[in-house]
CSV table of C-alpha atoms in Angstrom, one decimal:
chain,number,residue,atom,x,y,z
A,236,UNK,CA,18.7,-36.5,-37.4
A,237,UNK,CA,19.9,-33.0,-36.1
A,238,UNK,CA,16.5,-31.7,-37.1
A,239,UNK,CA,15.1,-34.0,-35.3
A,240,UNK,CA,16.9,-33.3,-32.3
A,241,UNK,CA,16.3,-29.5,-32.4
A,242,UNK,CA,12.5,-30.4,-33.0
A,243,UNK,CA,12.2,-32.4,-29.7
A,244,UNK,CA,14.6,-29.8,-28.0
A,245,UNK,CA,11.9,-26.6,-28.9
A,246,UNK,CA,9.2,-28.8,-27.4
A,247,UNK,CA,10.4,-29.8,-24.5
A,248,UNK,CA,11.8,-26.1,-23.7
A,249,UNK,CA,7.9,-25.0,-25.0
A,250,UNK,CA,6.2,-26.9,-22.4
A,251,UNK,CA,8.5,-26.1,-20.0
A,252,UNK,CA,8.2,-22.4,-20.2
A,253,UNK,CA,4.1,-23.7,-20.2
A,254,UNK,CA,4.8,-25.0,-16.4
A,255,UNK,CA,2.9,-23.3,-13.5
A,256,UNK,CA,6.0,-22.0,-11.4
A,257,UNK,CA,5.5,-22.8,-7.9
A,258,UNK,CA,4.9,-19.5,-6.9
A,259,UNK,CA,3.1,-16.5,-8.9
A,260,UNK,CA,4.6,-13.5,-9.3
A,261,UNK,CA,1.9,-11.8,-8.3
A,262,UNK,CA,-0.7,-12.7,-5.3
A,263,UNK,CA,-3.1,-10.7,-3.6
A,264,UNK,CA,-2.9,-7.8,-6.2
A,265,UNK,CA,0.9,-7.6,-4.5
A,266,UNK,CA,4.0,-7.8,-6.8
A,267,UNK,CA,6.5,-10.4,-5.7
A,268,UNK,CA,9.5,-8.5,-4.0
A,269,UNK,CA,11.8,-11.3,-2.8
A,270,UNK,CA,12.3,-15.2,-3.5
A,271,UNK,CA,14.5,-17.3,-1.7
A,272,UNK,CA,14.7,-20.8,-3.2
A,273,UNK,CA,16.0,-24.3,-2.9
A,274,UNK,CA,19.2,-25.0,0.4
A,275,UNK,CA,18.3,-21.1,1.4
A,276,UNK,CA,14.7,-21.5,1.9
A,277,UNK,CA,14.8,-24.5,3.4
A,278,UNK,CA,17.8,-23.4,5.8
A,279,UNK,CA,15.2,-20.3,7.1
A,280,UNK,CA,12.6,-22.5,7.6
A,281,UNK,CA,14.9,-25.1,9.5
A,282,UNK,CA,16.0,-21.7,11.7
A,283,UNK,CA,12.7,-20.1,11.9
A,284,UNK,CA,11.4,-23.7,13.7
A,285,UNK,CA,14.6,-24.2,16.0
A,286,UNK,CA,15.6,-27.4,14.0
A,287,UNK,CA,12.5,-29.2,13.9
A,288,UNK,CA,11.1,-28.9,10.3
A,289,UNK,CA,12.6,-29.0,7.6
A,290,UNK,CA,11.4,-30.1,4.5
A,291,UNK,CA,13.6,-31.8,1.2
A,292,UNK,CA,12.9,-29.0,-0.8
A,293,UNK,CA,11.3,-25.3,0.0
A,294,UNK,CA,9.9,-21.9,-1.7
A,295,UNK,CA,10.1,-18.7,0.1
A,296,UNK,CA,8.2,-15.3,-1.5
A,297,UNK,CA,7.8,-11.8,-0.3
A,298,UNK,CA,5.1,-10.2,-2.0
A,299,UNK,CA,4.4,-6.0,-1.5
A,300,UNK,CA,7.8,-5.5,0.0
A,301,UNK,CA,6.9,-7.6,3.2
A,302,UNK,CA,2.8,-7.1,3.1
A,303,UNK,CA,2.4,-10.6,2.7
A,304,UNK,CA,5.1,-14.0,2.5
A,305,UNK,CA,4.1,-17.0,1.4
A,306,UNK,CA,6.1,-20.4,2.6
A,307,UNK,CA,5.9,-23.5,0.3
A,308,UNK,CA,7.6,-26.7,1.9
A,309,UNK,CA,7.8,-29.0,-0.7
A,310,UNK,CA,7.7,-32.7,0.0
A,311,UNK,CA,8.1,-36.3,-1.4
A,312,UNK,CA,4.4,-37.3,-1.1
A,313,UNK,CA,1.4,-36.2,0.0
A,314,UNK,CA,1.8,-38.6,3.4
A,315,UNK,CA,4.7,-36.9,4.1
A,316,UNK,CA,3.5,-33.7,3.7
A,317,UNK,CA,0.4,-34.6,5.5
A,318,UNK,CA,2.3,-35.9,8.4
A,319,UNK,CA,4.4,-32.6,8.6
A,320,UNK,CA,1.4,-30.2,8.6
A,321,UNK,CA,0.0,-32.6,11.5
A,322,UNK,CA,3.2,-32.0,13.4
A,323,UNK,CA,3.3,-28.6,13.2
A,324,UNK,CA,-0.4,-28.1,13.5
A,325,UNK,CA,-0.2,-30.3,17.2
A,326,UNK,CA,2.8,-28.4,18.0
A,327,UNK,CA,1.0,-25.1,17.4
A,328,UNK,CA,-1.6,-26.1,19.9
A,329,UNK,CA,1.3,-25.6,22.5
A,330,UNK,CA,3.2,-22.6,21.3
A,331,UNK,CA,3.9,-19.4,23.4
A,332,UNK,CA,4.1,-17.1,20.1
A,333,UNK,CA,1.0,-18.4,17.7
A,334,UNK,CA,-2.7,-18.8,18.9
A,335,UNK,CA,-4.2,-22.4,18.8
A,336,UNK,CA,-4.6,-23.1,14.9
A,337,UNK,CA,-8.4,-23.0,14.0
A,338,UNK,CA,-9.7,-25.2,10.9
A,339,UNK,CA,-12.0,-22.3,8.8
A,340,UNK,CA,-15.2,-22.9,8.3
A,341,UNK,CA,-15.7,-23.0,5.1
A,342,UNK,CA,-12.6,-24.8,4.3
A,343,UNK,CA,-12.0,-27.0,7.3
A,344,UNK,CA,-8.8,-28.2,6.0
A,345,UNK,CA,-7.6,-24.9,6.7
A,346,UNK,CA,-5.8,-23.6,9.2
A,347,UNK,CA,-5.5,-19.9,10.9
A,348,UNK,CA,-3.6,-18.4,13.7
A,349,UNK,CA,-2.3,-15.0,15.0
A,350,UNK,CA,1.2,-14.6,15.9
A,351,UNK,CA,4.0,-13.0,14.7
A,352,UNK,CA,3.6,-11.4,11.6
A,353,UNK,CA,0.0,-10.8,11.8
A,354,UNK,CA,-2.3,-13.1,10.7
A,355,UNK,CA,-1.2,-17.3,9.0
A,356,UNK,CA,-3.3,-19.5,7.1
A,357,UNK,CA,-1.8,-22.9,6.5
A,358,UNK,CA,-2.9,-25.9,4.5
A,359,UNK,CA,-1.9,-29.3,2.8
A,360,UNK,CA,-2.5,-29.6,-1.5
A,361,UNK,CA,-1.1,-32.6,-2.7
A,362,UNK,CA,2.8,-33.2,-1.5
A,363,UNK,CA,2.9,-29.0,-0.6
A,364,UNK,CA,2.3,-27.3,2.6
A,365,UNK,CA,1.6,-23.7,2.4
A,366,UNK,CA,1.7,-20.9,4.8
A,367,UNK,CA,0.8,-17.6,4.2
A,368,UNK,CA,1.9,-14.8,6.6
A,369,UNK,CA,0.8,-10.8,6.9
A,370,UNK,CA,-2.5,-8.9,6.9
A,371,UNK,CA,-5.8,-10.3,7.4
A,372,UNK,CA,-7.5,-9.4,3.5
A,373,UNK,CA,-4.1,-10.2,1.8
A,374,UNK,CA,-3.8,-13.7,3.4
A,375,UNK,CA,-7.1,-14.4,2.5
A,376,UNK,CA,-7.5,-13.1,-0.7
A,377,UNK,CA,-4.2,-15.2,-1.3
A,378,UNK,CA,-5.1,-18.3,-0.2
A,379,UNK,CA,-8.5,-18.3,-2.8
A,380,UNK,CA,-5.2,-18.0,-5.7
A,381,UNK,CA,-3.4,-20.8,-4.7
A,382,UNK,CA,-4.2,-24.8,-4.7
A,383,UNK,CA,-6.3,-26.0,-2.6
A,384,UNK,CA,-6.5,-28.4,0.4
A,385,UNK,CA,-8.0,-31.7,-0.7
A,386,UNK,CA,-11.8,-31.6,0.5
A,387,UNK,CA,-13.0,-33.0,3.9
A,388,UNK,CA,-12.1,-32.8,7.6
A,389,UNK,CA,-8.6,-35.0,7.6
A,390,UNK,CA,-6.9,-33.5,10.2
């Protein structure tokens, strides 16, 4: 019986360590420099938007000592997550600090704006929203590394 135990133990550790963590440790030929995970991440995103977002569950990484941050808001569904990127995308349309969010062409479900801390490309993959922040060919080059939106226009 204790063999057995062990057995199943080593397997289930195995395919955990076989996971995809949420965020690499590398993106956009950058090193990761900083993570803020779990009640931390999502109290700076609840600051960063005065209150009004916050996500169950969030990922935050600083890749290239600053060069480029990636945001993960993690969600219970994909509705949910949908309905949050929807929110901020409308509320975006109004802001002061960001310009109008622009769907890309080639990936409509995309979204780009200018604003503080150079240039952001946000999406919706599955029950995720991300948001990349930083320069123009490091946010790009980092969005083609990490899930993509679900195809179509949906927004």
């Amino acid at each position: 019986m204790g063999a057995r135990v062990f057995r199943i133990c080593a397997l289930l550790l195995a395919l955990l360590a076989c996971g995809q963590p949420l965020v690499p440790r590398h993106l956009a030929g950058l090193s990761r420099s900083k993570l803020l995970t779990g009640r931390p991440a999502v109290e700076l995103l609840r600051q960063m938007h005065q209150g009004r977002f916050q996500p169950p569950s969030a990922v935050v990484a600083e890749y290239g000592n600053g060069r480029l941050t990636l945001y993960l808001a993690l969600f219970k569904s994909p509705a949910e997550a949908k309905a949050a990127l929807e929110a901020m995308t409308e509320a975006m349309a109004h802001s002061r600090s960001f310009s109008p969010p622009r769907p890309q062409r080639d990936e409509p479900q995309r979204f780009l704006t200018v604003g503080p801390g150079g240039h952001h490309l946000f999406w919706r993959s599955e029950n995720k929203v991300y948001w990349l922040a930083g320069e123009p060919e490091r946010v790009f080059a980092a969005a083609g590394e990490l899930p993509a939106p679900p195809p179509g226009v949906w927004l």
